[in-house]
Amino acid sequence: MATTTGPSKSVVELSSATVRFCGDSGDGMQLAGSQMTLTSALVGNDVATFPDFPAEIRAPRGKKFGVSGFQIHFASKDIYTPGDQVDALVAMNPAALVTNLTDLVPGGVLIVNADEFNKNNLRLAECATNPLEDNSLANYQLFSVDMTRLTRAAVEDLGLGVKESDRCRNFFAMGLVFWLYDRPLEPTLRYIDDKFGKKPAIAEANRRALTAGYNYGETTDAFVSQYRVEKAKLPAGKYKNITGNQATAYGLLAAANRSGCELFFAGYPITPASDILHELSRHKNFGVRTFQAEDEIAAVTSLIGAAYGGAMAVTASSGPGIALKAEGAALAVMTELPLIIINVQRGGPSTGLPTKTEQADLLQAMFGRNGECPLAILAPRSPADCFEIVQEAWEIAVNFMTPVMVLSDGYLANGSEPWRIPDVSTLSKIAVEHPPGPQNGSLFYPYLRNEKLARPWAIPGTPGLMHRIGGIEKQDKTGSISYDPKNHQHMVDTRANKIAGIAQHLPLQTVDGPERGRLLVLSWGGTYGACQTAVRDALERGLSVAHCHLRYLNPLPRNLGEILRSYDRVLVPELNRGQLRLLVRSEFLVDCQGLNKVQGKPFTVKELSRQIDQMLG
Amino acid sequence: MSVDTTLPVLTPDDFASDQDVRWCPGCGDYSILKQMKVALAAIGVPREQTVFVSGIGCSSRFPYYMNTYGIHSIHGRAPAVATGLKVSRPELSVWVITGDGDALSIGGNHLMHAIRRNLDINIILFNNRIYGLTKGQYSPTSVLGQVTKSTPMGVVDNPLSPLSVAIGCEATFVARSVDVYAKHLVDTLQRAAAHKGTSFVEVYQNCSVFNDGAWDYATDKSSKSDTVLELTHGKPLIFGANKDKGIRLNGTLPEVVTLGQGVREDDLLFHDAHTPEPTLAYLLSRMRQPDFPEPIGVFRDVQAPCYEDGIARQIDDARQARGPGDLQRLFASGETWTVE
């Protein structure tokens, strides 16, 4: 850690920092966090974020359950998580302070809006005494700032009401944090122009509050040093910051473009999946047809019609909605149509924890349909990977004529990271074949299979290929209704073999770390970053450990069994009670130990490190 | 050089698929299937441009018997399946075949929304007032008191009127016919096909096994002139073997009157299928046996924008305003930075 002396205050160089803004939902904490993220990305840091907010749109003010937070980790090195602990915490009121303080590192920067620490708010936060006065914060660098008063003063001659003035406090807090971490104000000033251009007084108030916060840090004697995090060494290219849901939408547009299919997207609003519908709805000039269906069932069954017609049909939902889509998904399996079902998993069961993350829908994806009903399952490992995974999903769907389920989660969906913008001209085509009319008067067999066991994707409008599909068992080749016992066995086996056969076309599984050793950490989906960080950290400490992260969950990679048997022990960390572990144990007869957490929160690196150390101890 | 641009002339038999038709002997579905083939041959849309979509139930086996494209889907979901198909392929002629249980019970929600969106599809509801495929439970149109396998002490749910439901959703084309009225049914199906927008047709259909004779009053030659009233746009509502009975409005309520005896044709209610206001069509849909003759024919036929056209227009408008989608430009939109 190097210390330099700036014009007025010392500057401390850091390799990474984690900041969290928290306040009432409605205080603009998500905005503050995303502006901080964007600015950090623009100055060249690697970033990872974790927005965390209550399910209530405007929870009662001042209460602990109404606290909304946004955490951002920015660094001059590669990072994979939004950070376990917070180096600087901004708490806009007592409730925000008491619910977040445990995550602040000892000696960390604690900025509070002192004006909100009044009797009423202390009561609402269930504080017996005022933490700003009772010495309970002695272990932190406490900066008690009269943000409300200072913000009002900064905007006082603009003719705004008290409510409107106070709404600018998040910009004051941002300005202060921007100063603390030596971030430029320009991107946020541009944002203000863009967002509030039509309301000049509001725009000016936000500009002034932001600048006032920044100047407060610069001038007040309270802050003696500023921090600086240098640019990260990311691969060369053009970048933007992207959330998992946005990357999913972009990936769908790219897949449609690569395959030459018209994108039909049907959805029913549900947290945390709705943003995919919102994003796609904005891009109608790409020819996207978005359909806000009357319910989840209509959303998935409309895909059957669209896919039969030759469209790239996609829906996105979350656990409870996926439960409703089960019968439609089964019809897609039975009719062997290509479509994509995205599950942005959240805390369950039932309505569960709508805004919190979980990985507990893997078994639902595997088995949550009647009958022998396999489909392909993929899971992205990071926000930017959502872009890749949906394109892979579409490639598998059209190659094998199968629905593909993509298991994203709330953590990936709302979290963000830098995304290297691809050169679109280098994206390969995804080959899609619709058979032309019958050749030489030959009969058309709608269930005749190719070497991948896929049936032909014949579409209405093609003369001579008229055929009927449906949910009742079909005779092999002809597609006529069949109740013949042997045919049913044959068709069930064929559908299963088709999905199993996908493995032959997937890349071999790789591991990060030694190819054999004492411990393998086996993970899937959104826990990638925490597992990767913990394993690399353990490797640096000389431990015999490797990391195997799965993106393909059904079928599993064909060399996975061999990998599992190359280590003495296997640890499967999951944000559920052991779903992948169950599958892996039954598939490979390899014992695995679980690290399981269902708290609506992602793993911290520390939790994983502790487990690794314990198993190798 | 001359090019033959005439469409091949199709006969009803050209629409028959190679599948054995497996309905019970005496089922009303046979007649509807036959009249559909006659209607389609007359309409002249190519077979490959035609798609039948159905749900679950006896009627929903229909697509298998048509030599067109078809989807036999799952209970109640046919309107949603048809929505996805029509939105992505607006040029196709899409027919939804459904039953009273399929459409009004498990699929009630989808039916309501397909109708209100006014997709250019044809929904043909076979109403036999019973669950046939599941062997005889009551349906949403079964009459009060009806004894069925699941209601040994009689039905206590009020029946739904399919046409009242459709008109309540402001369906732009609403009609009723009867399975054995061959000519009337062909004519009704043709008019439904000609309508741009969702056409909703209820067909009284006999279930010879579980609810035989439910529509006897409408099919029995001796009674039907008194129990059924054929609607004609612009004409007064007259019925009866001697065409001497009519419907008159008394305040806002219909009443049956006899012509002569001080009542002239001009005093009767005149049918107007094209009035934008659905009130008259709704009133007609409420007329039931035994108090009133039950109207058949076209209740309502009005024009309104179609959903799939709205979606397509938004795509055109967006392209006009912003140009065709450019992935590179989209990806590079917003704040970006370059790492050297």
PDB file of N, CA, C and O in Angstrom, chain A residues 372-394:
ATOM      1  N   GLU A 372     -41.546 -39.368 -18.117  1.00  0.00           N
ATOM      2  CA  GLU A 372     -40.110 -39.308 -18.403  1.00  0.00           C
ATOM      3  C   GLU A 372     -39.907 -38.148 -19.354  1.00  0.00           C
ATOM      4  O   GLU A 372     -40.237 -38.247 -20.538  1.00  0.00           O
ATOM      5  N   CYS A 373     -39.398 -37.059 -18.845  1.00  0.00           N
ATOM      6  CA  CYS A 373     -39.505 -35.804 -19.596  1.00  0.00           C
ATOM      7  C   CYS A 373     -38.213 -34.986 -19.560  1.00  0.00           C
ATOM      8  O   CYS A 373     -38.178 -33.887 -19.004  1.00  0.00           O
ATOM      9  N   PRO A 374     -37.147 -35.516 -20.147  1.00  0.00           N
ATOM     10  CA  PRO A 374     -35.867 -34.820 -20.038  1.00  0.00           C
ATOM     11  C   PRO A 374     -35.750 -33.648 -21.006  1.00  0.00           C
ATOM     12  O   PRO A 374     -36.249 -33.695 -22.130  1.00  0.00           O
ATOM     13  N   LEU A 375     -35.100 -32.612 -20.558  1.00  0.00           N
ATOM     14  CA  LEU A 375     -34.733 -31.523 -21.466  1.00  0.00           C
ATOM     15  C   LEU A 375     -33.329 -31.056 -21.108  1.00  0.00           C
ATOM     16  O   LEU A 375     -32.777 -31.425 -20.070  1.00  0.00           O
ATOM     17  N   ALA A 376     -32.748 -30.259 -21.976  1.00  0.00           N
ATOM     18  CA  ALA A 376     -31.385 -29.793 -21.745  1.00  0.00           C
ATOM     19  C   ALA A 376     -31.401 -28.650 -20.736  1.00  0.00           C
ATOM     20  O   ALA A 376     -32.323 -27.841 -20.725  1.00  0.00           O
ATOM     21  N   ILE A 377     -30.386 -28.621 -19.859  1.00  0.00           N
ATOM     22  CA  ILE A 377     -30.299 -27.578 -18.836  1.00  0.00           C
ATOM     23  C   ILE A 377     -28.899 -26.966 -18.831  1.00  0.00           C
ATOM     24  O   ILE A 377     -27.895 -27.685 -18.764  1.00  0.00           O
ATOM     25  N   LEU A 378     -28.860 -25.651 -18.894  1.00  0.00           N
ATOM     26  CA  LEU A 378     -27.603 -24.909 -18.857  1.00  0.00           C
ATOM     27  C   LEU A 378     -27.690 -23.847 -17.772  1.00  0.00           C
ATOM     28  O   LEU A 378     -28.790 -23.401 -17.434  1.00  0.00           O
ATOM     29  N   ALA A 379     -26.537 -23.437 -17.254  1.00  0.00           N
ATOM     30  CA  ALA A 379     -26.543 -22.365 -16.249  1.00  0.00           C
ATOM     31  C   ALA A 379     -25.374 -21.414 -16.487  1.00  0.00           C
ATOM     32  O   ALA A 379     -24.229 -21.860 -16.605  1.00  0.00           O
ATOM     33  N   PRO A 380     -25.659 -20.119 -16.560  1.00  0.00           N
ATOM     34  CA  PRO A 380     -24.575 -19.147 -16.705  1.00  0.00           C
ATOM     35  C   PRO A 380     -23.825 -19.003 -15.389  1.00  0.00           C
ATOM     36  O   PRO A 380     -24.363 -19.272 -14.323  1.00  0.00           O
ATOM     37  N   ARG A 381     -22.569 -18.577 -15.485  1.00  0.00           N
ATOM     38  CA  ARG A 381     -21.760 -18.493 -14.263  1.00  0.00           C
ATOM     39  C   ARG A 381     -21.507 -17.058 -13.811  1.00  0.00           C
ATOM     40  O   ARG A 381     -21.001 -16.837 -12.721  1.00  0.00           O
ATOM     41  N   SER A 382     -21.834 -16.092 -14.648  1.00  0.00           N
ATOM     42  CA  SER A 382     -21.601 -14.698 -14.271  1.00  0.00           C
ATOM     43  C   SER A 382     -22.570 -13.841 -15.072  1.00  0.00           C
ATOM     44  O   SER A 382     -23.159 -14.315 -16.052  1.00  0.00           O
ATOM     45  N   PRO A 383     -22.750 -12.574 -14.688  1.00  0.00           N
ATOM     46  CA  PRO A 383     -23.675 -11.737 -15.461  1.00  0.00           C
ATOM     47  C   PRO A 383     -23.352 -11.729 -16.959  1.00  0.00           C
ATOM     48  O   PRO A 383     -24.240 -11.936 -17.790  1.00  0.00           O
ATOM     49  N   ALA A 384     -22.087 -11.536 -17.307  1.00  0.00           N
ATOM     50  CA  ALA A 384     -21.742 -11.461 -18.727  1.00  0.00           C
ATOM     51  C   ALA A 384     -21.920 -12.807 -19.421  1.00  0.00           C
ATOM     52  O   ALA A 384     -22.207 -12.866 -20.616  1.00  0.00           O
ATOM     53  N   ASP A 385     -21.756 -13.904 -18.671  1.00  0.00           N
ATOM     54  CA  ASP A 385     -21.908 -15.227 -19.269  1.00  0.00           C
ATOM     55  C   ASP A 385     -23.345 -15.490 -19.707  1.00  0.00           C
ATOM     56  O   ASP A 385     -23.602 -16.377 -20.526  1.00  0.00           O
ATOM     57  N   CYS A 386     -24.290 -14.746 -19.163  1.00  0.00           N
ATOM     58  CA  CYS A 386     -25.684 -14.896 -19.606  1.00  0.00           C
ATOM     59  C   CYS A 386     -25.787 -14.646 -21.108  1.00  0.00           C
ATOM     60  O   CYS A 386     -26.611 -15.251 -21.795  1.00  0.00           O
ATOM     61  N   PHE A 387     -24.954 -13.754 -21.617  1.00  0.00           N
ATOM     62  CA  PHE A 387     -24.945 -13.456 -23.048  1.00  0.00           C
ATOM     63  C   PHE A 387     -24.577 -14.700 -23.856  1.00  0.00           C
ATOM     64  O   PHE A 387     -25.233 -15.026 -24.845  1.00  0.00           O
ATOM     65  N   GLU A 388     -23.558 -15.400 -23.409  1.00  0.00           N
ATOM     66  CA  GLU A 388     -23.094 -16.588 -24.126  1.00  0.00           C
ATOM     67  C   GLU A 388     -24.075 -17.751 -23.978  1.00  0.00           C
ATOM     68  O   GLU A 388     -24.369 -18.457 -24.925  1.00  0.00           O
ATOM     69  N   ILE A 389     -24.558 -17.911 -22.745  1.00  0.00           N
ATOM     70  CA  ILE A 389     -25.275 -19.161 -22.453  1.00  0.00           C
ATOM     71  C   ILE A 389     -26.584 -19.247 -23.232  1.00  0.00           C
ATOM     72  O   ILE A 389     -26.972 -20.315 -23.690  1.00  0.00           O
ATOM     73  N   VAL A 390     -27.271 -18.126 -23.421  1.00  0.00           N
ATOM     74  CA  VAL A 390     -28.540 -18.236 -24.148  1.00  0.00           C
ATOM     75  C   VAL A 390     -28.302 -18.522 -25.632  1.00  0.00           C
ATOM     76  O   VAL A 390     -29.133 -19.160 -26.279  1.00  0.00           O
ATOM     77  N   GLN A 391     -27.156 -18.091 -26.139  1.00  0.00           N
ATOM     78  CA  GLN A 391     -26.850 -18.439 -27.532  1.00  0.00           C
ATOM     79  C   GLN A 391     -26.535 -19.923 -27.647  1.00  0.00           C
ATOM     80  O   GLN A 391     -26.958 -20.591 -28.598  1.00  0.00           O
ATOM     81  N   GLU A 392     -25.792 -20.440 -26.677  1.00  0.00           N
ATOM     82  CA  GLU A 392     -25.525 -21.888 -26.673  1.00  0.00           C
ATOM     83  C   GLU A 392     -26.831 -22.663 -26.524  1.00  0.00           C
ATOM     84  O   GLU A 392     -27.020 -23.710 -27.143  1.00  0.00           O
ATOM     85  N   ALA A 393     -27.710 -22.124 -25.688  1.00  0.00           N
ATOM     86  CA  ALA A 393     -29.001 -22.788 -25.475  1.00  0.00           C
ATOM     87  C   ALA A 393     -29.770 -22.891 -26.789  1.00  0.00           C
ATOM     88  O   ALA A 393     -30.352 -23.929 -27.115  1.00  0.00           O
ATOM     89  N   TRP A 394     -29.748 -21.817 -27.561  1.00  0.00           N
ATOM     90  CA  TRP A 394     -30.491 -21.825 -28.822  1.00  0.00           C
ATOM     91  C   TRP A 394     -29.848 -22.789 -29.826  1.00  0.00           C
ATOM     92  O   TRP A 394     -30.530 -23.485 -30.574  1.00  0.00           O
TER      93      TRP A 394
END
